[in-house]
Coordinates of N, CA and C in Angstrom, one line a residue:
Chain A
X1 N 0.5 -2.1 0.4 CA -0.2 -0.2 0.0 C 0.9 1.3 0.4
X2 N 0.3 2.5 -0.9 CA 1.4 3.7 -0.4 C 0.7 4.6 0.3
X3 N 1.1 5.3 0.7 CA 0.7 6.4 2.0 C 1.9 8.3 1.1
X4 N 1.0 9.3 1.4 CA 1.6 10.1 1.8 C 0.9 10.5 2.5
X5 N 2.7 11.2 3.3 CA 2.0 12.4 4.5 C 2.7 13.6 4.4
X6 N 1.5 14.4 4.9 CA 2.0 16.1 4.3 C 2.2 16.7 6.1
X7 N 2.6 16.9 6.8 CA 1.8 17.4 8.5 C 2.2 18.6 8.3
X8 N 2.1 19.8 7.4 CA 2.1 20.7 7.6 C 0.5 20.9 6.8
X9 N -1.0 21.4 7.8 CA -2.1 21.5 7.5 C -1.8 23.7 6.7
X10 N -1.2 24.5 7.4 CA -1.5 25.4 6.9 C -0.2 26.3 7.2
X11 N 0.4 26.2 5.9 CA 1.8 27.6 6.8 C 0.9 29.0 6.4
X12 N 1.8 30.2 6.4 CA 1.6 31.9 5.9 C 3.2 32.0 5.7
X13 N 3.5 32.7 5.3 CA 4.7 32.6 4.4 C 4.6 34.4 3.5
X14 N 5.2 35.4 4.1 CA 6.0 36.5 3.7 C 5.8 36.5 2.0
X15 N 5.1 37.7 1.1 CA 5.6 37.4 0.1 C 6.8 38.3 -0.4
X16 N 7.6 36.9 -1.6 CA 8.6 36.8 -1.7 C 9.5 36.3 -1.2
X17 N 9.7 36.1 0.1 CA 10.6 34.7 0.9 C 9.9 33.4 -0.3
X18 N 10.8 32.4 0.2 CA 11.0 31.0 0.1 C 10.0 30.6 0.9
X19 N 9.4 29.1 -0.2 CA 8.1 28.9 1.2 C 9.2 27.1 1.0
X20 N 9.2 26.1 1.8 CA 9.0 24.3 1.4 C 8.0 24.1 2.9
X21 N 7.1 23.2 1.1 CA 6.1 22.0 1.3 C 6.9 20.3 2.0
X22 N 7.0 20.4 2.7 CA 6.7 19.1 3.6 C 5.9 17.9 3.0
X23 N 6.5 16.6 2.6 CA 6.0 15.7 2.2 C 7.1 14.0 2.0
X24 N 5.9 13.2 2.9 CA 7.2 11.8 2.4 C 5.9 11.3 2.3
X25 N 6.7 9.7 1.8 CA 5.9 9.1 1.5 C 6.3 7.9 1.4
X26 N 6.0 6.7 2.0 CA 5.8 5.0 1.9 C 5.0 4.3 0.7
X27 N 5.8 3.3 0.2 CA 5.8 3.1 -0.2 C 7.2 1.6 -0.4
X28 N 6.8 0.5 -1.6 CA 7.5 -0.8 -0.8 C 7.9 -1.3 -2.8
X29 N 7.2 -0.5 -3.8 CA 7.6 -0.4 -5.0 C 8.9 0.0 -6.0
X30 N 9.5 -0.8 -6.4 CA 11.1 0.2 -6.6 C 10.7 1.2 -8.0
X31 N 9.5 0.9 -8.1 CA 10.1 2.6 -9.1 C 8.3 3.2 -8.9
X32 N 8.5 4.9 -8.9 CA 7.3 5.1 -8.5 C 7.4 6.5 -8.9
X33 N 5.7 7.3 -9.0 CA 6.3 9.1 -9.4 C 5.9 9.6 -8.7
X34 N 6.3 11.1 -8.6 CA 5.9 12.4 -7.5 C 5.4 12.8 -7.9
X35 N 4.6 13.5 -7.6 CA 3.2 14.9 -8.3 C 3.0 15.9 -7.4
X36 N 3.4 16.8 -7.4 CA 2.4 17.8 -7.2 C 1.4 18.6 -7.2
X37 N 0.4 19.1 -6.5 CA -0.4 19.7 -7.5 C -1.1 20.8 -6.6
X38 N -1.8 21.8 -7.2 CA -1.5 22.9 -6.9 C -3.8 23.2 -6.8
X39 N -4.4 23.5 -6.4 CA -5.7 24.2 -6.0 C -6.2 25.1 -5.7
X40 N -6.4 26.3 -5.7 CA -6.8 27.5 -5.9 C -8.1 27.0 -5.6
X41 N -9.0 28.3 -5.4 CA -10.5 28.1 -4.2 C -10.6 27.8 -5.0
X42 N -10.8 28.5 -6.9 CA -11.2 27.7 -7.8 C -12.2 26.6 -7.5
X43 N -10.7 25.3 -7.3 CA -10.9 23.6 -7.1 C -10.4 23.4 -8.5
X44 N -10.3 23.5 -9.3 CA -8.7 23.1 -10.2 C -8.2 22.8 -9.3
X45 N -7.6 21.1 -9.9 CA -6.1 20.8 -9.5 C -5.3 21.1 -10.6
X46 N -4.0 22.2 -10.3 CA -2.9 21.8 -11.7 C -1.8 21.4 -11.0
X47 N -1.4 21.3 -12.7 CA -0.5 19.9 -11.5 C 1.0 20.8 -11.9
X48 N 1.8 20.7 -10.9 CA 3.0 21.6 -11.2 C 4.3 21.0 -11.4
X49 N 4.4 20.0 -11.6 CA 5.7 19.3 -10.5 C 6.1 17.8 -11.1
X50 N 7.4 16.8 -11.1 CA 7.3 15.7 -10.9 C 8.0 15.1 -11.5
X51 N 7.9 13.9 -10.4 CA 9.6 13.5 -10.3 C 9.0 12.4 -10.0
X52 N 10.4 11.2 -10.7 CA 10.7 9.7 -10.9 C 11.3 9.9 -9.9
X53 N 10.9 7.8 -9.6 CA 11.8 7.4 -8.6 C 12.9 7.1 -8.6
X54 N 13.8 6.7 -10.2 CA 14.8 7.1 -10.9 C 15.7 8.2 -11.0
X55 N 14.9 9.2 -11.4 CA 15.5 10.4 -11.7 C 16.8 10.7 -10.6
X56 N 17.8 11.4 -11.5 CA 18.9 11.3 -10.6 C 19.0 12.3 -10.5
X57 N 18.3 13.9 -10.7 CA 18.5 14.8 -10.7 C 17.0 15.7 -10.0
X58 N 17.1 16.5 -9.4 CA 16.1 17.0 -8.5 C 15.2 17.6 -9.7
X59 N 13.3 17.4 -9.8 CA 13.1 18.4 -11.0 C 12.6 20.0 -10.4
X60 N 12.6 20.6 -11.9 CA 12.7 22.4 -11.9 C 11.8 22.4 -12.8
X61 N 10.6 23.8 -12.0 CA 9.7 24.0 -13.8 C 9.9 25.4 -13.1
X62 N 10.2 26.4 -13.9 CA 10.8 27.3 -13.3 C 10.5 27.8 -11.4
X63 N 9.7 28.7 -11.3 CA 9.9 28.8 -9.4 C 9.5 27.6 -8.9
X64 N 8.9 26.1 -8.9 CA 9.0 25.3 -8.4 C 10.2 24.6 -8.0
X65 N 10.5 23.4 -7.1 CA 11.8 22.8 -7.3 C 11.7 22.2 -6.0
X66 N 11.7 20.3 -6.4 CA 11.4 19.1 -5.8 C 12.6 18.9 -5.3
X67 N 12.0 18.4 -4.4 CA 13.9 18.8 -3.2 C 12.8 16.8 -2.7
X68 N 14.1 16.0 -3.7 CA 13.8 15.0 -4.1 C 15.1 14.2 -2.8
X69 N 15.2 13.4 -1.8 CA 15.5 12.7 -0.5 C 15.4 11.3 -0.8
X70 N 16.0 10.4 -1.8 CA 15.0 8.9 -1.3 C 15.5 7.9 -0.9
X71 N 16.3 8.0 0.2 CA 17.1 7.8 0.6 C 15.7 8.0 2.6
X72 N 15.3 8.8 2.5 CA 14.2 9.2 3.7 C 13.3 9.3 3.2
X73 N 13.3 9.1 2.0 CA 11.3 9.0 1.1 C 10.7 10.7 1.7
X74 N 11.5 11.7 1.3 CA 10.6 12.6 1.2 C 10.3 13.4 0.6
X75 N 9.7 14.3 -0.6 CA 9.2 14.6 -2.0 C 8.9 16.3 -1.7
X76 N 9.4 16.9 -0.8 CA 9.3 18.3 -0.5 C 9.4 19.8 -1.8
X77 N 8.7 20.6 -1.7 CA 7.9 21.2 -3.1 C 8.7 22.4 -2.5
X78 N 9.3 22.8 -3.1 CA 9.7 24.3 -2.7 C 9.7 25.6 -3.6
X79 N 8.9 26.5 -3.2 CA 8.4 27.8 -4.0 C 9.8 28.4 -3.8
X80 N 9.7 28.9 -4.9 CA 11.1 30.8 -4.7 C 10.3 31.6 -4.5
X81 N 11.2 32.3 -4.7 CA 10.3 34.5 -4.2 C 8.5 34.2 -4.7
X82 N 8.3 33.5 -3.3 CA 6.4 33.6 -3.4 C 6.0 34.6 -3.9
X83 N 4.8 34.5 -4.7 CA 3.5 35.9 -4.9 C 2.4 35.6 -4.5
X84 N 1.8 36.3 -3.8 CA 0.5 36.5 -2.8 C -0.7 35.1 -4.3
X85 N -0.5 34.6 -5.8 CA -1.2 34.6 -6.4 C -0.9 32.5 -6.3
X86 N 0.2 33.1 -5.3 CA 1.4 31.5 -4.2 C 0.2 30.9 -3.3
X87 N -1.2 31.5 -3.2 CA -2.0 31.2 -1.7 C -2.4 30.5 -2.6
X88 N -3.5 28.3 -2.2 CA -3.8 27.9 -2.5 C -2.9 26.6 -1.8
X89 N -4.0 25.4 -1.8 CA -4.0 24.0 -1.6 C -2.8 23.4 -2.4
X90 N -2.3 22.8 -2.0 CA -0.7 21.9 -2.3 C -0.9 20.9 -1.4
X91 N -1.3 19.8 -3.1 CA -1.4 18.7 -2.6 C -0.3 18.1 -3.3
X92 N 1.0 17.3 -2.2 CA 1.5 16.0 -2.9 C 0.7 14.6 -3.0
X93 N 1.3 13.8 -4.7 CA 0.4 13.1 -4.9 C 1.7 11.7 -5.9
X94 N 1.6 10.7 -5.5 CA 2.3 9.3 -6.0 C 1.3 8.1 -6.5
X95 N 2.3 7.9 -7.9 CA 1.8 6.4 -8.2 C 3.0 5.3 -8.4
X96 N 2.2 4.6 -8.5 CA 3.6 3.5 -8.8 C 3.2 2.8 -10.3
X97 N 4.7 2.5 -10.7 CA 5.2 1.2 -12.1 C 4.5 0.6 -12.1
X98 N 2.8 0.7 -12.3 CA 2.3 -0.5 -13.2 C 1.1 -1.2 -13.8
X99 N 1.1 -1.3 -14.8 CA 0.4 -1.8 -15.8 C -1.0 -1.9 -15.1
X100 N -2.4 -1.0 -15.5 CA -3.2 -0.9 -14.5 C -3.9 -0.6 -13.3
X101 N -2.3 0.0 -12.9 CA -2.7 0.6 -11.2 C -2.9 2.2 -11.8
X102 N -4.2 3.0 -11.8 CA -3.8 3.7 -12.7 C -3.9 4.8 -11.4
X103 N -4.1 5.1 -10.3 CA -4.9 5.4 -9.1 C -3.9 6.1 -8.5
X104 N -3.3 7.3 -8.3 CA -2.3 8.5 -7.1 C -3.2 8.9 -5.9
X105 N -2.3 7.9 -5.5 CA -2.3 8.5 -4.3 C -2.6 9.9 -3.2
X106 N -2.8 10.5 -2.9 CA -3.2 11.8 -2.8 C -3.0 12.8 -0.3
X107 N -2.2 13.4 -0.4 CA -2.1 13.6 1.0 C -3.1 14.3 1.3
X108 N -2.6 14.8 2.4 CA -3.9 15.6 2.8 C -4.1 17.0 2.9
X109 N -2.9 17.5 2.1 CA -2.7 18.6 1.5 C -2.0 19.7 2.5
X110 N -2.0 20.3 1.9 CA -0.9 22.0 2.6 C -1.6 22.9 2.1
X111 N -2.3 24.4 3.2 CA -3.1 25.4 3.2 C -1.7 27.0 2.8
X112 N -1.2 27.6 1.9 CA -0.1 27.8 2.1 C -1.2 29.2 1.3
X113 N -0.8 30.1 2.4 CA -1.3 31.7 2.6 C 0.0 32.1 2.6
X114 N -0.2 33.0 1.2 CA 1.0 33.9 0.8 C 0.3 35.7 1.5
X115 N 1.2 36.5 2.5 CA 1.5 37.7 3.5 C 1.6 38.7 3.1
X116 N 0.7 40.1 2.7 CA 1.3 40.9 1.8 C 2.3 41.4 2.1
Chain B
X1 N -6.8 27.5 -25.4 CA -6.8 25.6 -25.4 C -7.0 25.2 -24.5
X2 N -7.8 25.0 -23.7 CA -8.8 24.1 -22.6 C -8.6 22.9 -22.7
X3 N -7.4 21.6 -22.4 CA -7.7 20.2 -22.7 C -8.9 19.3 -21.6
X4 N -9.0 19.9 -20.7 CA -9.8 18.9 -20.2 C -11.7 20.0 -19.7
X5 N -12.3 19.4 -19.9 CA -13.1 20.9 -19.9 C -14.8 20.1 -19.5
X6 N -15.1 20.8 -18.0 CA -16.3 19.7 -16.6 C -17.1 20.6 -17.0
X7 N -18.4 20.6 -17.5 CA -20.0 20.6 -17.3 C -21.1 19.9 -17.0
X8 N -22.0 21.4 -15.8 CA -21.6 22.6 -15.4 C -20.9 22.5 -14.5
X9 N -19.9 24.1 -14.1 CA -19.2 23.8 -13.2 C -20.0 23.8 -11.8
X10 N -20.8 24.7 -11.6 CA -21.9 24.0 -10.4 C -23.6 23.5 -11.0
X11 N -23.8 22.8 -10.5 CA -25.0 21.6 -9.7 C -26.4 21.9 -8.5
X12 N -26.8 21.8 -8.8 CA -27.7 21.7 -7.7 C -28.6 21.3 -8.3
X13 N -28.7 19.3 -7.2 CA -30.2 19.1 -7.7 C -30.8 18.7 -6.2
X14 N -32.1 18.4 -5.6 CA -32.4 17.7 -5.4 C -32.4 16.1 -4.3
X15 N -32.8 16.1 -3.3 CA -32.3 14.5 -2.3 C -33.0 13.7 -3.1
X16 N -31.7 12.8 -4.0 CA -33.0 11.9 -4.7 C -33.0 12.0 -6.0
X17 N -32.7 13.0 -7.0 CA -33.3 13.0 -8.4 C -31.8 12.9 -9.0
X18 N -32.1 12.1 -10.6 CA -30.4 11.7 -10.5 C -30.2 12.8 -11.2
X19 N -28.5 12.8 -10.9 CA -28.1 13.8 -11.5 C -26.6 13.2 -12.8
X20 N -26.6 13.8 -13.1 CA -25.3 13.2 -14.3 C -23.7 14.6 -14.4
X21 N -23.3 14.9 -14.7 CA -22.2 15.0 -14.8 C -21.6 15.2 -16.6
X22 N -21.0 15.8 -16.9 CA -20.1 15.8 -17.7 C -18.4 15.7 -18.2
X23 N -17.6 15.3 -18.9 CA -16.6 16.1 -18.7 C -16.2 15.2 -19.7
X24 N -15.1 16.8 -20.6 CA -14.7 16.2 -22.0 C -13.3 17.0 -22.3
X25 N -12.4 16.4 -23.4 CA -10.7 16.8 -23.6 C -10.8 16.0 -24.5
X26 N -9.2 17.2 -24.9 CA -9.1 16.7 -26.3 C -8.0 17.6 -26.7
X27 N -7.1 16.4 -25.4 CA -5.9 15.7 -25.6 C -5.9 14.4 -26.3
X28 N -7.0 13.8 -26.3 CA -6.3 12.3 -26.9 C -6.3 11.2 -25.8
X29 N -6.6 11.3 -24.9 CA -6.0 10.5 -24.0 C -6.6 9.2 -23.8
X30 N -6.0 8.3 -23.5 CA -6.3 7.0 -23.1 C -7.7 6.7 -22.4
X31 N -6.9 7.0 -20.6 CA -7.4 7.3 -19.9 C -7.9 8.5 -19.2
X32 N -8.9 8.7 -19.0 CA -10.5 9.4 -17.5 C -10.7 9.2 -16.8
X33 N -10.2 9.9 -15.4 CA -10.7 9.4 -13.8 C -11.8 10.2 -13.7
X34 N -12.7 10.0 -12.7 CA -13.2 10.8 -11.6 C -13.5 10.8 -10.2
X35 N -13.0 11.5 -9.8 CA -12.3 12.0 -8.0 C -13.7 12.2 -8.0
X36 N -13.9 11.8 -6.7 CA -14.9 12.9 -6.0 C -14.5 13.6 -4.6
X37 N -13.9 15.0 -4.3 CA -13.5 15.9 -2.8 C -14.2 16.3 -3.1
X38 N -14.2 15.9 -0.8 CA -15.7 16.6 -0.5 C -14.3 17.8 1.0
X39 N -15.1 18.6 0.9 CA -14.2 20.1 1.4 C -12.8 19.4 2.5
X40 N -12.4 20.6 2.3 CA -10.8 19.9 3.5 C -10.4 18.7 3.6
X41 N -10.7 17.6 2.2 CA -10.2 17.3 2.1 C -9.0 17.1 0.9
X42 N -8.3 15.4 0.6 CA -7.9 15.0 -1.0 C -9.0 14.5 -1.6
X43 N -8.6 14.5 -3.3 CA -9.1 14.2 -3.8 C -9.4 12.0 -3.6
X44 N -10.4 11.3 -4.4 CA -10.4 10.5 -3.9 C -11.4 9.5 -5.2
X45 N -10.7 8.9 -5.4 CA -10.5 8.4 -6.6 C -11.7 7.4 -6.8
X46 N -13.1 7.2 -7.7 CA -14.3 7.0 -8.0 C -14.0 6.0 -9.0
X47 N -13.5 5.8 -10.2 CA -13.5 5.1 -11.0 C -12.7 6.3 -12.1
X48 N -12.3 4.8 -13.2 CA -11.1 5.2 -14.9 C -11.5 4.4 -15.5
X49 N -11.6 4.7 -16.4 CA -11.8 3.9 -17.7 C -10.0 4.4 -18.0
X50 N -10.1 3.1 -19.5 CA -8.4 3.0 -20.2 C -9.5 2.5 -20.9
X51 N -9.2 3.8 -22.1 CA -9.5 2.9 -22.8 C -11.1 2.7 -22.7
X52 N -11.7 1.8 -23.3 CA -13.4 1.6 -22.8 C -13.2 0.8 -21.1
X53 N -12.5 0.5 -21.0 CA -11.7 -0.8 -20.2 C -12.7 0.1 -19.0
X54 N -14.0 -0.1 -17.6 CA -13.8 0.8 -17.0 C -13.7 -0.5 -15.3
X55 N -12.8 0.9 -14.9 CA -12.2 0.1 -13.3 C -13.0 0.6 -12.6
X56 N -14.0 0.2 -12.1 CA -14.3 0.8 -10.6 C -13.5 0.6 -9.6
X57 N -13.1 1.6 -8.6 CA -12.7 0.9 -7.1 C -13.6 0.7 -6.5
X58 N -13.0 -0.4 -5.4 CA -13.8 -1.6 -3.7 C -14.2 -0.8 -3.2
X59 N -14.6 0.3 -2.7 CA -15.5 1.4 -2.3 C -16.2 2.2 -2.6
X60 N -15.8 2.4 -4.6 CA -17.6 2.9 -4.3 C -18.7 2.9 -4.9
X61 N -19.7 4.1 -4.1 CA -20.6 3.0 -4.0 C -21.8 2.6 -5.8
X62 N -22.5 1.7 -5.1 CA -23.4 1.8 -6.7 C -23.9 2.9 -7.0
X63 N -23.9 3.5 -6.4 CA -25.0 5.1 -6.6 C -24.1 5.8 -8.0
X64 N -23.3 5.8 -7.0 CA -22.6 6.3 -8.4 C -22.2 4.6 -9.9
X65 N -22.5 6.0 -11.3 CA -22.2 4.9 -12.2 C -21.2 6.5 -13.7
X66 N -20.8 5.5 -14.1 CA -20.4 6.0 -15.5 C -20.4 5.6 -16.3
X67 N -20.1 6.1 -17.7 CA -20.7 6.1 -18.9 C -19.9 7.1 -19.6
X68 N -18.4 5.9 -20.9 CA -17.8 6.6 -21.4 C -18.1 6.5 -23.1
X69 N -18.4 7.1 -24.0 CA -19.7 6.6 -25.4 C -18.5 7.3 -26.2
X70 N -17.2 8.1 -26.0 CA -16.4 7.8 -26.9 C -14.8 7.9 -26.5
X71 N -14.0 8.8 -27.1 CA -13.1 9.0 -26.2 C -12.3 10.2 -26.2
X72 N -13.9 11.4 -26.5 CA -13.5 12.9 -25.6 C -14.4 12.5 -24.3
X73 N -15.7 11.6 -24.2 CA -16.3 12.4 -23.0 C -16.5 11.6 -21.9
X74 N -17.0 11.5 -20.5 CA -16.9 11.2 -20.1 C -18.2 11.1 -19.2
X75 N -18.8 10.4 -18.7 CA -20.2 11.0 -17.7 C -20.0 10.1 -15.9
X76 N -20.2 10.7 -15.2 CA -20.9 10.2 -13.7 C -22.4 10.6 -14.0
X77 N -22.7 10.0 -13.5 CA -23.9 9.8 -13.2 C -23.9 9.7 -11.3
X78 N -25.0 9.9 -11.1 CA -25.4 9.7 -9.7 C -27.1 9.9 -9.4
X79 N -27.0 8.7 -9.2 CA -28.7 7.8 -9.8 C -29.6 8.3 -8.5
X80 N -29.3 7.9 -7.4 CA -30.1 8.8 -5.8 C -29.1 10.1 -5.1
X81 N -28.5 10.9 -6.1 CA -27.9 11.7 -4.4 C -28.6 11.9 -2.7
X82 N -27.3 12.1 -1.9 CA -27.9 12.2 -0.9 C -27.1 13.0 -0.7
X83 N -26.7 13.9 0.5 CA -26.8 15.1 0.9 C -25.4 14.7 1.1
X84 N -24.7 13.2 2.0 CA -23.1 13.5 1.7 C -23.0 13.4 0.1
X85 N -23.1 13.3 -0.9 CA -22.3 13.3 -1.9 C -22.1 14.9 -2.8
X86 N -22.6 15.7 -2.1 CA -22.6 16.7 -2.1 C -21.0 17.0 -2.3
X87 N -20.8 17.6 -3.2 CA -19.2 17.2 -2.9 C -18.5 18.7 -4.4
X88 N -16.7 18.7 -4.2 CA -16.5 18.7 -5.8 C -15.8 17.8 -6.6
X89 N -16.4 17.8 -7.3 CA -16.5 16.3 -9.1 C -15.7 16.5 -9.7
X90 N -13.8 16.0 -9.3 CA -13.1 16.0 -10.2 C -13.0 15.1 -12.0
X91 N -12.4 15.1 -12.5 CA -12.4 14.4 -14.4 C -11.1 14.8 -14.4
X92 N -10.4 13.6 -14.4 CA -9.2 14.0 -15.6 C -8.2 13.0 -16.0
X93 N -7.3 13.1 -16.5 CA -7.3 12.7 -18.1 C -5.7 11.6 -17.9
X94 N -4.8 10.9 -18.8 CA -3.8 10.3 -18.9 C -4.1 9.8 -20.0
X95 N -2.2 10.2 -20.6 CA -2.3 9.4 -21.9 C -2.6 8.0 -21.9
X96 N -2.3 6.8 -21.1 CA -1.8 5.9 -20.9 C -1.2 4.7 -21.4
X97 N -0.3 5.4 -21.6 CA 0.8 4.5 -22.7 C 1.3 3.3 -21.9
X98 N 0.6 3.0 -20.6 CA 1.0 1.8 -19.9 C 2.4 1.6 -18.9
X99 N 3.0 3.4 -18.6 CA 4.1 3.0 -17.7 C 3.6 3.8 -17.2
X100 N 2.4 3.8 -16.4 CA 1.7 3.9 -15.1 C 2.5 6.1 -14.2
X101 N 2.9 6.0 -15.0 CA 4.4 8.0 -14.3 C 3.4 8.6 -14.6
X102 N 2.5 8.3 -16.2 CA 1.9 9.8 -16.3 C 1.0 10.6 -15.7
X103 N 1.4 11.6 -16.0 CA 0.5 12.8 -15.5 C -0.4 12.7 -15.3
X104 N -1.6 13.3 -13.9 CA -3.1 13.1 -14.5 C -3.1 15.0 -14.9
X105 N -4.1 14.9 -15.9 CA -4.5 16.9 -15.5 C -5.9 16.8 -15.4
X106 N -6.1 17.4 -14.4 CA -7.6 17.7 -13.9 C -8.6 18.5 -14.9
X107 N -9.7 18.8 -14.9 CA -10.2 20.2 -15.2 C -11.1 20.8 -13.9
X108 N -11.8 22.1 -14.5 CA -11.8 22.5 -13.3 C -12.6 22.1 -12.7
X109 N -13.5 21.3 -12.7 CA -14.3 20.5 -11.7 C -15.8 20.6 -11.6
X110 N -16.5 20.3 -11.0 CA -18.3 19.9 -10.7 C -18.8 20.2 -9.6
X111 N -19.1 21.6 -8.7 CA -19.4 21.1 -7.4 C -21.1 21.7 -6.8
X112 N -20.5 19.9 -6.8 CA -22.7 19.9 -6.7 C -23.0 19.8 -5.3
X113 N -24.6 20.2 -5.2 CA -24.9 20.8 -3.9 C -26.8 19.7 -3.7
X114 N -26.5 19.1 -2.5 CA -27.2 18.5 -3.4 C -28.7 19.0 -1.7
X115 N -29.8 19.7 -2.5 CA -30.4 20.5 -1.1 C -31.9 18.9 -0.4

């Protein structure tokens, strides 16, 4: 069974500061993918960044980077130079390399609020 | 260039009155998913279609059904909505190349209110 843990239910960060959202995972599968999604108050789940378990380098997408520490089973999202528009719910999720197992396992999310 | 479209964005129905939610996609993806997300919770997968093959999650109530008449469209039918079915319903798609690691792309969701 897979499990995602996000221990920060809410965070408040000053605008323009960097922020790290924590995510730890548990799986017995050797090959898996880790995803971060942003969900604004409008409800849409917006894909931010992906990290494969065999990727040697940490993924980056613009202001988003994923701090992947495989031995610790952590996949923290780092947002550099936060903006007011970053205020949203953030979900960490994972899937395994297993044809037919299409299920994304989500964490409980972190509500990020950016303060002007 | 909308990719996953859900209609309507807001749906109000009465207790016990059947309701259908719609999802369409322009990505030509093989896999389509329906998630239920209740307030302050993570999305919960109800079922998914891999092409025409329907895959139901074990804990999805029988009250929820789905249809996929073609690649582009997928419907969620709630046969007799109860108050506990009020939620955001999210449709998602992925390419379905068999690696199991593809990104899922979500639509804007439909908020269902049951009176």
